[in-house]
Structures are given as structure tokens and as C-alpha cells.
């Protein structure tokens, strides 16, 4: 039997993966946030990677603004 494995927390997402989290309604809004510096990202070869921590921070900031 295999031992129980803990799920691995993602540290970064591709653009597609970041959109699947539900943090942004569409690709344009995500790129707008990247260009404003609201979300941390970097290029890895041809892929744009987005920090999971910055996605969380972005959502928390939007919730705080709405409160």
C-alpha cells in the first residue's frame, strides 16, 4: 500500500492556471493586474508564470476594498 500523500501546494500558475483559480474573470483583467504590478509574474521560457502568493494577496486586497 502507498502511504497517504499530502497535496502539494502550488507556488506558481501559468496564465491559464491562474484564470482557472477564479481570481480574474478573463485574460485581459489578469494582464492588466500584471502590468499595474498588482500580481507578480515572470517568464519561464515561453510561459508566463504567476505567483500563487500574489494571486492570494490580490484577492484578499479586493475583498478588503469591498468591505
Coordinates of C-alpha atoms in Angstrom, one line a residue:
X1 CA 0.0 0.0 0.0
X2 CA 1.1 3.5 -0.7
X3 CA 1.4 5.9 2.2
X4 CA -1.1 8.8 2.3
X5 CA 0.3 11.8 0.5
X6 CA -0.4 15.4 1.4
X7 CA -1.5 17.5 -1.5
X8 CA 1.3 19.7 -2.8
X9 CA 0.6 23.4 -2.6
X10 CA 1.2 25.2 -5.9
X11 CA 3.7 28.0 -5.8
X12 CA 3.0 29.4 -9.3
X13 CA 0.5 29.1 -12.1
X14 CA 0.5 29.6 -15.8
X15 CA -1.8 32.2 -17.2
X16 CA -4.4 29.5 -17.9
X17 CA -4.0 28.1 -14.4
X18 CA -4.3 31.5 -12.8
X19 CA -7.6 32.1 -14.7
X20 CA -8.9 28.7 -13.5
X21 CA -8.5 29.8 -9.9
X22 CA -11.3 32.3 -10.4
X23 CA -9.3 35.3 -9.3
X24 CA -9.9 37.0 -12.6
X25 CA -12.9 36.9 -15.0
X26 CA -10.7 37.0 -18.1
X27 CA -7.2 37.1 -19.5
X28 CA -7.3 40.9 -20.1
X29 CA -8.1 41.6 -16.4
X30 CA -5.2 39.4 -15.4
X31 CA -2.7 41.1 -17.8
X32 CA -4.0 44.5 -16.6
X33 CA -3.2 43.5 -13.0
X34 CA 0.3 42.2 -14.1
X35 CA 1.0 45.4 -15.9
X36 CA -0.1 47.5 -12.9
X37 CA 2.2 45.4 -10.6
X38 CA -0.7 44.1 -8.6
X39 CA 0.3 40.5 -9.5
X40 CA 3.8 39.2 -9.6
X41 CA 4.8 37.3 -12.7
X42 CA 7.8 36.2 -14.7
X43 CA 8.7 34.5 -18.0
X44 CA 9.9 30.9 -17.9
X45 CA 10.8 30.1 -21.5
X46 CA 7.7 30.8 -23.5
X47 CA 5.4 30.6 -20.4
X48 CA 4.3 33.4 -18.2
X49 CA 4.2 32.3 -14.6
X50 CA 2.1 33.9 -11.8
X51 CA 3.0 33.7 -8.2
X52 CA 0.3 31.9 -6.1
X53 CA 1.1 34.1 -3.2
X54 CA 0.5 37.3 -5.2
X55 CA -2.9 35.9 -6.5
X56 CA -4.0 35.3 -2.9
X57 CA -2.8 38.7 -1.9
X58 CA -4.7 40.3 -4.9
X59 CA -7.9 38.6 -3.9
X60 CA -7.5 39.5 -0.2
X61 CA -6.9 43.1 -1.2
X62 CA -10.0 43.2 -3.4
X63 CA -12.1 41.7 -0.5
X64 CA -10.7 44.3 1.9
X65 CA -11.5 47.1 -0.5
X66 CA -15.1 45.9 -0.9
X67 CA -15.7 45.7 2.9

